[in-house]
């Protein structure tokens, strides 16, 4: 659930580029289709539209340049170049169709079979494919043609066999990855037979990449056919193909260079059109499968500029508490979505955290808890934007620092520990190097001193044999060990604020408890403030001094940890507590919160929890401010409701 | 609960083979090292363990996705282990599953109708219209409607997808459904909706569940009995309430203590106690004797040499721990976890 | 690292065996009888039998294969059917030509591909990205021999900056060698540089979205450091995987481009051999090419292991 939260801005981030490509795609698709339509037209009606007999020689007219009679001139034997070019279209289409179908018919079934069957079949067929692929393709074609003899159809059989290897590998690759998918496991549990799984469940997922590959193969075949004809073992003279025409042109390069232009341009245009279509198809098909679930409905009029400070539900940002290490006030963040609209993901966010204190940001996916941490560091990428608000670090306003100044803050004053330690450490370097690098570049230590300190830090986070472990790569460590390393790296410059983004979610419970203890010990020693982002209320209960509960991009309740759990004042907090397996009584039905978390952009007006709230009243339709004091709550009925846990 | 067992695993062993080096040598690794379990009709057994404990291997073996290396697996009298993961249709439709990740467990290329009716196509002679009618019923059962039939999985939220997966798993009215972490990929506020749905169906159809999960609190809520796995061994088994409130095996206790409590004050107290009793050492696997002996705070010399047999636990169930040996001094082992016996 | 090398080298054994069997059996399937061609229409059956015996064609296929492999292992690839030239001599004489053309083309392809790919990936959607993408699209659509013809027409025939044909060995004159190899190598390397640029771009874009890049930025490392130290090493992993394939493609392409510039390399030798059905010659050429590919593959495998710690045997 948390990864959806983390990936949501990413999905959004990719959209504008796609959109630009989509409009550019139209610019590409129509001309490319036009070229191919023309090619087909020429191929079909070649006999009627060629101005001259493409084979008729007229030595008197040899090697003439373009003229009124011969638009594209004549070749060495006085044959009309335009007519030969048009006939070449037919050859090109026959060649492409023949070789590509042979490649598909040979490669795909074999690839599906060996991929699904696996074992000895797979091993031996793949060794054979590797052997063929280690011989340069043109050499394989030459040898096959040597066996079959030259000529268009034989050359195409050769190319078909050659290109079948790429279809085989593609089909096999897709099957290998798909057969591990849970949906294939589900189908097997249902009792679906192997053949049916292969054809009905897996094949539809092979088809899209297959279409793309087929398109690209057509282009490759055309180039290869031209190459073979060019060196004289493909289409045989006097028949006209673009390759043989180029062969002729090569011999007369010094006399008449123009001969090389028409067939070359025809070839390039055709292959270019096909490849471009293939690219567009790849993007399209990729998108078809990866559509994000229920696209967020963008508000009709996106608030390009933030509402004025006097907007309802919003109070002027208070002056930061004097003892706050980090203070966030009135923060609004938007990300660019689908049609270039900006969707708000955080609104009117405010909290502060003191030295040595741990503040929990608790929420479900889409609540904006992760993006809060990234926004403080200004790491929300090019699509995310802070539209309003102030961030104060140790009494200094850092919201309008330059990127260069901000870089100084990152790591040194505010550091982060991410959710998944196995992906947040660079797989290509040893863990010791990764910590030492920070110490070298950020703290100015010498290479030797940095490594010594790195080893010391690795020992400090509770890893035995630190000197030896420093030489390990991330994949050689368990999840818990890797997270300890990530914590050591974050603390290497002694930051005053540590943002921990779901640092224990990817870990087992017994390991989680060790990591939580480590955070507590390190905080005692280093005295940093911790912002602890989590979806798990129980974890927050364990580690936090104060908790801010987030829902749909805003804080709905904030209170000291004991108060929040014993006397929640917001119905959402109360609902979460009741729904937690620790809190509920044994045996279903368990208490539930109806409905689902609204996605950014689909937030209701007024109280965003109202549609799911059992206590909703008409007055909830208006925007509601977060209260003041030690226990802040964003609910107009907070004073009248008693939400204390009956347990 | 007095009926004959629905599913009975005895000394089940599951191994994986890995190609090493050039792919000529294979090494084998035991994910499950002899598991014995019983599920009665209509009962829910919660199987709890951390990653690498072998709980998912048991699920995959029961589902016939992997053949066990040794042991027996009796389902309504038939030994599934002897079938080498090739279940006949009659058996297959009695054992269904709901998997963890609703985003990858539904085929992106198929419609909801295809997904829900797939079991019917394979196992019944229903016509297309009949299947469609049944699909509408099934969707209604999981609070979805006919209009959803022609949509593709990517148009649904995680919770909705899990409902579709449940509808498909229940289409054939199976006797046993394996729930492999059915809610751990969902939002906290939607988890309980799915749990309630599963339990509503259990009561209506009399299905037995094998619930695989890592969250002991969740498992306690909804299971009749709980089995705890550690490194391929089932270390403790018994009635859900007894295991949760009075764990007999030190590992079960460590697992329970590791789950934070929602009450901050109580949690502080637990934390203080836990740090005294914290698992020792970092080496996870003991070669001989009790698999937990390398981390156990209450380890005795014999734990390192002998494998503990199953001892009966007061209040029901068994645990593999010498502390329960009535003939030894470990008999003083308290089973109330509020007051642990410190060594 | 030593274990990795040993493992990789051992893995090549089945490959080499399979390729030798493939090469041998395919070329033995050639239609027509070389003895027929040599003896000619007027030959007597005795002459014919004698020639067959001299060529070893009267022995069973398996024995011929064993005989061939045994000699090939010692560097003896047999004798041409048509002139009594030793195959190994003929191939070795042409090999430096084709090899230097391929090597220069590979260098161009890698340098241009890396630079364009990285530049495009840093700012997706920017002008640089679009130009690089457009260039790559064209690069993959233009046949190398036609590109060679154009280059020759402009820079050799028109501007006379480079020789239009022929090859100067590097031992004769380094400058002359470079001049003679420049145009063909550019013609040959262009398409591969496009392929590499695409691969680099997509790998780099993917890597830049990874958590560890976010983590490196969150530690306040400079962009340059994040890109060239943290991202590039990971992005090169999939690139290296296609590199050996691209070099195979270049080697094959060289056979054709040689024809454009009238360079006497392996290409001319191979085409003549196919026309004459000179079996030992074809076998020899294929085997030498595969040997080159295998060495390149080994090198890229080791590079892969260096870049990707997960690929190293533990």
PDB file of C-alpha atoms in Angstrom, chain A residues 1 3-4 119-120 123 178 181-194 196 200-202 204-205 288-289 291-294 364-365 462 464 481 508-514 516-518 520-521 535-539 541-544 561-562 565-566 572 576-597 612 645, chain B residues 49-51 60 63-66 86 92-93 95-97 99 101 103-110 114 118-119 121-123 154-157 161 168 172 180 183-193 195-196 199 202 214-215 217-224 240-241 244 251 254-255 257-265 267-268 271 274-275 278-279 282 284 295:
ATOM      1  CA  UNK A   1       0.000   0.000   0.000  1.00  0.00           C
ATOM      2  CA  UNK A   3       4.497   1.635  -2.573  1.00  0.00           C
ATOM      3  CA  UNK A   4       1.404   2.900  -4.324  1.00  0.00           C
ATOM      4  CA  UNK A 119      14.129 -27.936 -18.579  1.00  0.00           C
ATOM      5  CA  UNK A 120      16.152 -29.835 -21.113  1.00  0.00           C
ATOM      6  CA  UNK A 123      18.407 -25.534 -22.399  1.00  0.00           C
ATOM      7  CA  UNK A 178       4.550 -14.347 -17.181  1.00  0.00           C
ATOM      8  CA  UNK A 181       3.109 -14.118 -12.409  1.00  0.00           C
ATOM      9  CA  UNK A 182       0.547 -14.734  -9.714  1.00  0.00           C
ATOM     10  CA  UNK A 183      -2.275 -14.776 -12.245  1.00  0.00           C
ATOM     11  CA  UNK A 184      -0.770 -17.826 -13.908  1.00  0.00           C
ATOM     12  CA  UNK A 185      -0.506 -19.471 -10.507  1.00  0.00           C
ATOM     13  CA  UNK A 186      -4.166 -18.592  -9.960  1.00  0.00           C
ATOM     14  CA  UNK A 187      -5.073 -20.211 -13.266  1.00  0.00           C
ATOM     15  CA  UNK A 188      -3.230 -23.367 -12.294  1.00  0.00           C
ATOM     16  CA  UNK A 189      -5.024 -23.462  -8.956  1.00  0.00           C
ATOM     17  CA  UNK A 190      -8.312 -23.141 -10.796  1.00  0.00           C
ATOM     18  CA  UNK A 191      -7.276 -26.210 -12.760  1.00  0.00           C
ATOM     19  CA  UNK A 192      -6.736 -24.694 -16.177  1.00  0.00           C
ATOM     20  CA  UNK A 193      -4.697 -27.024 -18.407  1.00  0.00           C
ATOM     21  CA  UNK A 194      -1.219 -26.166 -19.679  1.00  0.00           C
ATOM     22  CA  UNK A 196      -5.117 -23.314 -22.217  1.00  0.00           C
ATOM     23  CA  UNK A 200      -5.589 -18.078 -23.345  1.00  0.00           C
ATOM     24  CA  UNK A 201      -3.756 -16.601 -20.364  1.00  0.00           C
ATOM     25  CA  UNK A 202      -0.190 -16.020 -21.471  1.00  0.00           C
ATOM     26  CA  UNK A 204      -2.542 -12.257 -25.001  1.00  0.00           C
ATOM     27  CA  UNK A 205       0.322 -10.762 -23.021  1.00  0.00           C
ATOM     28  CA  UNK A 288      -2.657   0.256 -22.814  1.00  0.00           C
ATOM     29  CA  UNK A 289      -1.493  -2.167 -20.185  1.00  0.00           C
ATOM     30  CA  UNK A 291      -3.028   2.623 -17.466  1.00  0.00           C
ATOM     31  CA  UNK A 292      -3.228   3.776 -13.895  1.00  0.00           C
ATOM     32  CA  UNK A 293      -6.337   2.525 -12.140  1.00  0.00           C
ATOM     33  CA  UNK A 294      -9.171   5.055 -12.206  1.00  0.00           C
ATOM     34  CA  UNK A 364      -2.877   5.434   4.191  1.00  0.00           C
ATOM     35  CA  UNK A 365      -1.786   5.398   0.560  1.00  0.00           C
ATOM     36  CA  UNK A 462      24.733  -2.743  15.552  1.00  0.00           C
ATOM     37  CA  UNK A 464      28.984  -7.223  13.924  1.00  0.00           C
ATOM     38  CA  UNK A 481      21.229  -5.248   7.885  1.00  0.00           C
ATOM     39  CA  UNK A 508       9.847  -8.780   9.411  1.00  0.00           C
ATOM     40  CA  UNK A 509       8.304  -7.878  12.782  1.00  0.00           C
ATOM     41  CA  UNK A 510      11.196  -9.149  14.877  1.00  0.00           C
ATOM     42  CA  UNK A 511      13.593  -7.144  12.707  1.00  0.00           C
ATOM     43  CA  UNK A 512      11.248  -4.157  12.780  1.00  0.00           C
ATOM     44  CA  UNK A 513      11.443  -4.109  16.556  1.00  0.00           C
ATOM     45  CA  UNK A 514      15.267  -4.105  16.412  1.00  0.00           C
ATOM     46  CA  UNK A 516      12.836   0.774  16.083  1.00  0.00           C
ATOM     47  CA  UNK A 517      15.080   0.225  19.105  1.00  0.00           C
ATOM     48  CA  UNK A 518      18.037   1.393  17.042  1.00  0.00           C
ATOM     49  CA  UNK A 520      15.466   5.258  19.734  1.00  0.00           C
ATOM     50  CA  UNK A 521      19.070   4.648  20.862  1.00  0.00           C
ATOM     51  CA  UNK A 535       0.942   3.623   7.746  1.00  0.00           C
ATOM     52  CA  UNK A 536       1.024   1.510  10.899  1.00  0.00           C
ATOM     53  CA  UNK A 537      -0.524   3.157  13.936  1.00  0.00           C
ATOM     54  CA  UNK A 538       0.971   0.574  16.268  1.00  0.00           C
ATOM     55  CA  UNK A 539       4.492   1.311  15.052  1.00  0.00           C
ATOM     56  CA  UNK A 541       2.549   4.260  19.073  1.00  0.00           C
ATOM     57  CA  UNK A 542       5.857   2.586  19.788  1.00  0.00           C
ATOM     58  CA  UNK A 543       8.313   5.149  18.430  1.00  0.00           C
ATOM     59  CA  UNK A 544       6.621   8.576  18.315  1.00  0.00           C
ATOM     60  CA  UNK A 561       0.938   9.981  21.422  1.00  0.00           C
ATOM     61  CA  UNK A 562      -0.866   9.041  24.647  1.00  0.00           C
ATOM     62  CA  UNK A 565      -4.645   6.810  21.348  1.00  0.00           C
ATOM     63  CA  UNK A 566      -6.680   7.250  24.499  1.00  0.00           C
ATOM     64  CA  UNK A 572     -11.014   9.012  10.877  1.00  0.00           C
ATOM     65  CA  UNK A 576      -8.451   3.553  12.083  1.00  0.00           C
ATOM     66  CA  UNK A 577      -7.953   2.659  15.732  1.00  0.00           C
ATOM     67  CA  UNK A 578     -11.105   0.583  15.788  1.00  0.00           C
ATOM     68  CA  UNK A 579     -10.220  -1.164  12.540  1.00  0.00           C
ATOM     69  CA  UNK A 580      -6.746  -2.076  13.710  1.00  0.00           C
ATOM     70  CA  UNK A 581      -6.472  -5.772  14.506  1.00  0.00           C
ATOM     71  CA  UNK A 582      -5.021  -4.860  17.909  1.00  0.00           C
ATOM     72  CA  UNK A 583      -8.012  -2.802  18.799  1.00  0.00           C
ATOM     73  CA  UNK A 584     -10.948  -4.828  17.585  1.00  0.00           C
ATOM     74  CA  UNK A 585     -12.564  -7.657  19.411  1.00  0.00           C
ATOM     75  CA  UNK A 586     -12.003 -11.219  18.250  1.00  0.00           C
ATOM     76  CA  UNK A 587     -14.040 -12.699  15.414  1.00  0.00           C
ATOM     77  CA  UNK A 588     -15.742 -10.911  12.540  1.00  0.00           C
ATOM     78  CA  UNK A 589     -17.463  -8.783  11.653  1.00  0.00           C
ATOM     79  CA  UNK A 590     -14.623  -6.397  12.326  1.00  0.00           C
ATOM     80  CA  UNK A 591     -15.306  -2.668  12.439  1.00  0.00           C
ATOM     81  CA  UNK A 592     -14.744  -1.086   9.035  1.00  0.00           C
ATOM     82  CA  UNK A 593     -14.533   2.320   7.448  1.00  0.00           C
ATOM     83  CA  UNK A 594     -16.824   2.205   4.407  1.00  0.00           C
ATOM     84  CA  UNK A 595     -15.556   3.241   0.965  1.00  0.00           C
ATOM     85  CA  UNK A 596     -11.990   3.877  -0.123  1.00  0.00           C
ATOM     86  CA  UNK A 597      -9.389   6.623   0.217  1.00  0.00           C
ATOM     87  CA  UNK A 612     -16.982   7.990   4.673  1.00  0.00           C
ATOM     88  CA  UNK A 645     -12.291   3.758  22.664  1.00  0.00           C
TER      89      UNK A 645
ATOM     90  CA  UNK B  49       5.797 -16.907  10.263  1.00  0.00           C
ATOM     91  CA  UNK B  50       8.337 -14.394   9.075  1.00  0.00           C
ATOM     92  CA  UNK B  51       9.821 -14.308   5.579  1.00  0.00           C
ATOM     93  CA  UNK B  60       2.010 -23.716  -2.771  1.00  0.00           C
ATOM     94  CA  UNK B  63      -2.354 -25.963  -3.932  1.00  0.00           C
ATOM     95  CA  UNK B  64      -0.442 -28.471  -6.044  1.00  0.00           C
ATOM     96  CA  UNK B  65       1.882 -25.867  -7.485  1.00  0.00           C
ATOM     97  CA  UNK B  66       4.928 -27.724  -6.183  1.00  0.00           C
ATOM     98  CA  UNK B  86      -1.099 -33.214 -10.764  1.00  0.00           C
ATOM     99  CA  UNK B  92      -8.741 -29.428  -7.982  1.00  0.00           C
ATOM    100  CA  UNK B  93     -12.019 -27.614  -7.737  1.00  0.00           C
ATOM    101  CA  UNK B  95      -8.991 -26.429  -3.236  1.00  0.00           C
ATOM    102  CA  UNK B  96      -8.839 -22.793  -4.368  1.00  0.00           C
ATOM    103  CA  UNK B  97      -6.755 -19.775  -3.449  1.00  0.00           C
ATOM    104  CA  UNK B  99      -3.210 -14.516  -3.309  1.00  0.00           C
ATOM    105  CA  UNK B 101      -1.097  -9.006  -4.474  1.00  0.00           C
ATOM    106  CA  UNK B 103      -2.395  -6.178  -8.786  1.00  0.00           C
ATOM    107  CA  UNK B 104      -0.578  -9.181 -10.203  1.00  0.00           C
ATOM    108  CA  UNK B 105      -3.012 -11.983  -9.406  1.00  0.00           C
ATOM    109  CA  UNK B 106      -5.511 -10.910 -12.074  1.00  0.00           C
ATOM    110  CA  UNK B 107      -4.534 -11.300 -15.718  1.00  0.00           C
ATOM    111  CA  UNK B 108      -4.345  -7.773 -17.176  1.00  0.00           C
ATOM    112  CA  UNK B 109      -5.461  -9.020 -20.589  1.00  0.00           C
ATOM    113  CA  UNK B 110      -8.715 -10.616 -19.407  1.00  0.00           C
ATOM    114  CA  UNK B 114     -13.338 -14.058 -18.094  1.00  0.00           C
ATOM    115  CA  UNK B 118     -12.611 -19.304 -15.874  1.00  0.00           C
ATOM    116  CA  UNK B 119     -13.103 -21.989 -13.175  1.00  0.00           C
ATOM    117  CA  UNK B 121     -15.279 -23.116 -18.070  1.00  0.00           C
ATOM    118  CA  UNK B 122     -12.685 -25.583 -16.912  1.00  0.00           C
ATOM    119  CA  UNK B 123     -14.777 -27.660 -14.539  1.00  0.00           C
ATOM    120  CA  UNK B 154      -6.634  -2.106 -14.102  1.00  0.00           C
ATOM    121  CA  UNK B 155      -9.905  -0.205 -13.751  1.00  0.00           C
ATOM    122  CA  UNK B 156     -10.348  -1.334 -10.153  1.00  0.00           C
ATOM    123  CA  UNK B 157      -8.814  -0.394  -6.823  1.00  0.00           C
ATOM    124  CA  UNK B 161      -9.528  -6.469  -7.263  1.00  0.00           C
ATOM    125  CA  UNK B 168     -13.288 -16.349  -8.789  1.00  0.00           C
ATOM    126  CA  UNK B 172     -16.789 -23.643  -7.632  1.00  0.00           C
ATOM    127  CA  UNK B 180      -1.977 -16.241   1.113  1.00  0.00           C
ATOM    128  CA  UNK B 183      -5.072  -8.279   2.947  1.00  0.00           C
ATOM    129  CA  UNK B 184      -1.465  -7.281   3.506  1.00  0.00           C
ATOM    130  CA  UNK B 185      -1.307  -5.352   0.219  1.00  0.00           C
ATOM    131  CA  UNK B 186      -4.426  -3.330   1.030  1.00  0.00           C
ATOM    132  CA  UNK B 187      -5.019  -0.047   2.820  1.00  0.00           C
ATOM    133  CA  UNK B 188      -5.687  -0.352   6.529  1.00  0.00           C
ATOM    134  CA  UNK B 189      -9.190   1.030   6.190  1.00  0.00           C
ATOM    135  CA  UNK B 190     -10.171  -1.477   3.463  1.00  0.00           C
ATOM    136  CA  UNK B 191      -8.537  -4.548   5.014  1.00  0.00           C
ATOM    137  CA  UNK B 192     -11.400  -5.262   7.346  1.00  0.00           C
ATOM    138  CA  UNK B 193     -13.945  -5.059   4.538  1.00  0.00           C
ATOM    139  CA  UNK B 195     -11.815  -9.922   6.064  1.00  0.00           C
ATOM    140  CA  UNK B 196     -15.502  -9.524   6.839  1.00  0.00           C
ATOM    141  CA  UNK B 199     -15.848 -14.618   6.989  1.00  0.00           C
ATOM    142  CA  UNK B 202     -17.129 -19.007   5.338  1.00  0.00           C
ATOM    143  CA  UNK B 214       2.798 -12.588   9.055  1.00  0.00           C
ATOM    144  CA  UNK B 215       0.588 -10.516  11.352  1.00  0.00           C
ATOM    145  CA  UNK B 217      -2.745  -9.990  15.727  1.00  0.00           C
ATOM    146  CA  UNK B 218      -4.719 -10.289  12.511  1.00  0.00           C
ATOM    147  CA  UNK B 219      -4.456 -14.074  12.493  1.00  0.00           C
ATOM    148  CA  UNK B 220      -5.604 -14.247  16.093  1.00  0.00           C
ATOM    149  CA  UNK B 221      -8.750 -12.359  15.215  1.00  0.00           C
ATOM    150  CA  UNK B 222      -9.980 -14.647  12.558  1.00  0.00           C
ATOM    151  CA  UNK B 223      -8.503 -18.098  13.109  1.00  0.00           C
ATOM    152  CA  UNK B 224      -9.788 -21.020  15.110  1.00  0.00           C
ATOM    153  CA  UNK B 240      -5.964 -19.295  18.587  1.00  0.00           C
ATOM    154  CA  UNK B 241      -6.715 -17.739  21.966  1.00  0.00           C
ATOM    155  CA  UNK B 244      -2.057 -15.592  21.408  1.00  0.00           C
ATOM    156  CA  UNK B 251       9.833 -17.861  19.438  1.00  0.00           C
ATOM    157  CA  UNK B 254       9.257 -13.142  20.757  1.00  0.00           C
ATOM    158  CA  UNK B 255       7.022 -12.764  17.734  1.00  0.00           C
ATOM    159  CA  UNK B 257       6.357  -9.145  21.802  1.00  0.00           C
ATOM    160  CA  UNK B 258       7.682  -7.724  18.542  1.00  0.00           C
ATOM    161  CA  UNK B 259       4.235  -6.609  17.426  1.00  0.00           C
ATOM    162  CA  UNK B 260       3.783  -3.100  18.822  1.00  0.00           C
ATOM    163  CA  UNK B 261       0.730  -2.519  20.957  1.00  0.00           C
ATOM    164  CA  UNK B 262      -1.718   0.242  20.144  1.00  0.00           C
ATOM    165  CA  UNK B 263      -1.657   1.492  23.706  1.00  0.00           C
ATOM    166  CA  UNK B 264       1.486   3.623  24.075  1.00  0.00           C
ATOM    167  CA  UNK B 265       1.745   3.111  27.837  1.00  0.00           C
ATOM    168  CA  UNK B 267       3.802  -0.607  24.659  1.00  0.00           C
ATOM    169  CA  UNK B 268       6.477   1.159  26.752  1.00  0.00           C
ATOM    170  CA  UNK B 271       9.386  -2.670  25.236  1.00  0.00           C
ATOM    171  CA  UNK B 274      11.255  -7.187  25.565  1.00  0.00           C
ATOM    172  CA  UNK B 275      14.708  -5.709  25.702  1.00  0.00           C
ATOM    173  CA  UNK B 278      15.390 -10.002  23.261  1.00  0.00           C
ATOM    174  CA  UNK B 279      16.489 -12.782  20.945  1.00  0.00           C
ATOM    175  CA  UNK B 282      22.490 -12.867  14.797  1.00  0.00           C
ATOM    176  CA  UNK B 284      19.604 -17.407  12.463  1.00  0.00           C
ATOM    177  CA  UNK B 295      18.618 -16.965  19.311  1.00  0.00           C
TER     178      UNK B 295
END
